[in-house]
PDB file of C-alpha atoms in Angstrom:
ATOM      1  CA  MET A   1     -16.484  22.454  -5.913  1.00 41.00           C
ATOM      2  CA  ASP A   2     -13.272  23.542  -4.174  1.00 44.00           C
ATOM      3  CA  CYS A   3     -13.675  23.342  -0.391  1.00 42.00           C
ATOM      4  CA  THR A   4     -10.156  24.434   0.501  1.00 44.00           C
ATOM      5  CA  ALA A   5     -10.852  28.158   0.175  1.00 44.00           C
ATOM      6  CA  SER A   6     -13.885  28.147   2.442  1.00 45.00           C
ATOM      7  CA  SER A   7     -12.363  25.947   5.141  1.00 49.00           C
ATOM      8  CA  ALA A   8      -8.977  27.651   5.325  1.00 53.00           C
ATOM      9  CA  MET A   9      -7.966  29.331   8.561  1.00 52.00           C
ATOM     10  CA  PRO A  10      -7.725  33.110   8.342  1.00 60.00           C
ATOM     11  CA  ALA A  11      -4.226  34.509   8.163  1.00 75.00           C
ATOM     12  CA  ALA A  12      -2.664  35.576  11.422  1.00 81.00           C
ATOM     13  CA  SER A  13      -1.597  39.159  11.944  1.00 88.00           C
ATOM     14  CA  ARG A  14       1.061  40.290  14.360  1.00 90.00           C
ATOM     15  CA  ILE A  15      -0.046  42.813  16.970  1.00 90.00           C
ATOM     16  CA  ARG A  16       1.889  45.076  19.318  1.00 90.00           C
ATOM     17  CA  LEU A  17       1.854  44.697  23.071  1.00 89.00           C
ATOM     18  CA  SER A  18       0.238  48.146  23.289  1.00 90.00           C
ATOM     19  CA  GLN A  19      -2.698  46.791  21.235  1.00 91.00           C
ATOM     20  CA  LEU A  20      -3.224  43.750  23.468  1.00 91.00           C
ATOM     21  CA  PRO A  21      -5.661  45.296  26.009  1.00 91.00           C
ATOM     22  CA  GLU A  22      -7.988  46.502  23.247  1.00 92.00           C
ATOM     23  CA  ARG A  23      -7.706  43.217  21.318  1.00 92.00           C
ATOM     24  CA  LEU A  24      -8.629  41.271  24.457  1.00 92.00           C
ATOM     25  CA  LYS A  25     -11.620  43.531  25.051  1.00 92.00           C
ATOM     26  CA  LEU A  26     -12.866  43.034  21.472  1.00 92.00           C
ATOM     27  CA  LEU A  27     -11.973  39.326  21.189  1.00 92.00           C
ATOM     28  CA  ASP A  28     -14.884  37.300  19.850  1.00 91.00           C
ATOM     29  CA  ILE A  29     -15.495  33.613  20.609  1.00 90.00           C
ATOM     30  CA  ASP A  30     -14.389  32.557  17.117  1.00 88.00           C
ATOM     31  CA  GLU A  31     -11.109  34.483  17.361  1.00 90.00           C
ATOM     32  CA  GLY A  32      -7.952  33.884  19.322  1.00 92.00           C
ATOM     33  CA  LEU A  33      -4.516  35.162  20.211  1.00 93.00           C
ATOM     34  CA  ARG A  34      -1.234  33.263  20.178  1.00 92.00           C
ATOM     35  CA  ILE A  35       1.457  34.673  22.425  1.00 91.00           C
ATOM     36  CA  GLU A  36       4.912  33.257  21.731  1.00 88.00           C
ATOM     37  CA  PHE A  37       7.653  33.182  24.310  1.00 84.00           C
ATOM     38  CA  ALA A  38      11.247  32.066  23.783  1.00 82.00           C
ATOM     39  CA  ASP A  39      10.517  28.529  24.955  1.00 84.00           C
ATOM     40  CA  HIS A  40       6.726  28.054  24.741  1.00 84.00           C
ATOM     41  CA  LYS A  41       3.398  29.375  23.432  1.00 89.00           C
ATOM     42  CA  MET A  42       0.147  30.444  25.006  1.00 90.00           C
ATOM     43  CA  PHE A  43      -3.228  30.459  23.218  1.00 93.00           C
ATOM     44  CA  VAL A  44      -6.012  32.797  24.362  1.00 94.00           C
ATOM     45  CA  ASN A  45      -9.682  32.421  23.487  1.00 94.00           C
ATOM     46  CA  LYS A  46     -12.896  33.743  25.011  1.00 92.00           C
ATOM     47  CA  ASN A  47     -15.789  31.467  25.956  1.00 90.00           C
ATOM     48  CA  LEU A  48     -19.517  32.216  25.729  1.00 90.00           C
ATOM     49  CA  SER A  49     -19.629  33.631  29.251  1.00 88.00           C
ATOM     50  CA  GLY A  50     -16.884  36.139  28.402  1.00 88.00           C
ATOM     51  CA  SER A  51     -14.102  34.472  30.394  1.00 90.00           C
ATOM     52  CA  PHE A  52     -10.657  34.109  28.868  1.00 93.00           C
ATOM     53  CA  VAL A  53      -9.514  30.523  28.392  1.00 93.00           C
ATOM     54  CA  VAL A  54      -5.738  30.225  28.174  1.00 93.00           C
ATOM     55  CA  GLN A  55      -4.026  27.060  26.980  1.00 93.00           C
ATOM     56  CA  PHE A  56      -0.320  26.602  27.546  1.00 88.00           C
ATOM     57  CA  ASP A  57       2.061  24.248  25.725  1.00 84.00           C
ATOM     58  CA  ASN A  58       1.538  21.628  28.384  1.00 73.00           C
ATOM     59  CA  LYS A  59      -2.116  21.583  27.280  1.00 83.00           C
ATOM     60  CA  LYS A  60      -3.391  22.735  30.661  1.00 85.00           C
ATOM     61  CA  CYS A  61      -6.227  25.233  30.355  1.00 91.00           C
ATOM     62  CA  GLN A  62      -6.674  28.044  32.842  1.00 90.00           C
ATOM     63  CA  TYR A  63      -9.193  30.834  33.171  1.00 92.00           C
ATOM     64  CA  LEU A  64      -7.335  34.127  33.504  1.00 89.00           C
ATOM     65  CA  ASP A  65      -8.384  37.760  33.556  1.00 90.00           C
ATOM     66  CA  SER A  66      -7.056  40.210  30.983  1.00 90.00           C
ATOM     67  CA  ALA A  67      -4.628  41.841  33.441  1.00 89.00           C
ATOM     68  CA  LYS A  68      -2.853  38.521  34.052  1.00 89.00           C
ATOM     69  CA  ILE A  69      -2.654  37.829  30.303  1.00 88.00           C
ATOM     70  CA  ILE A  70      -1.112  41.256  29.692  1.00 88.00           C
ATOM     71  CA  ARG A  71       1.455  40.706  32.475  1.00 86.00           C
ATOM     72  CA  LEU A  72       2.422  37.357  30.960  1.00 83.00           C
ATOM     73  CA  ALA A  73       2.586  38.852  27.460  1.00 85.00           C
ATOM     74  CA  LYS A  74       5.081  41.528  28.518  1.00 81.00           C
ATOM     75  CA  LYS A  75       7.677  38.774  28.649  1.00 71.00           C
ATOM     76  CA  SER A  76       6.832  37.537  25.157  1.00 69.00           C
ATOM     77  CA  SER A  77       8.537  38.110  21.879  1.00 73.00           C
ATOM     78  CA  GLN A  78       5.549  37.932  19.515  1.00 87.00           C
ATOM     79  CA  ILE A  79       1.767  38.251  19.742  1.00 86.00           C
ATOM     80  CA  TRP A  80      -0.449  37.014  16.896  1.00 88.00           C
ATOM     81  CA  ALA A  81      -4.179  37.461  16.309  1.00 86.00           C
ATOM     82  CA  TYR A  82      -6.068  34.963  14.196  1.00 84.00           C
TER      83      TYR A  82
END
């Protein structure tokens, strides 16, 4: 039995900044967003209570609202959904 196919991470898809508000609204707890800046990355997930958990390169986690995430993303070069 080949386990690699079933355990593989889904492919990431690039999304536009204009799609970010809707993607955040529809984000499920098993999904995430990676927002890449010139010098660092930010990972966004949603917890069971519906709060956004944001992890920065320095591994510090913060709880941010969607408006703050969108403001931070405006400075980014790429946004990926996975």
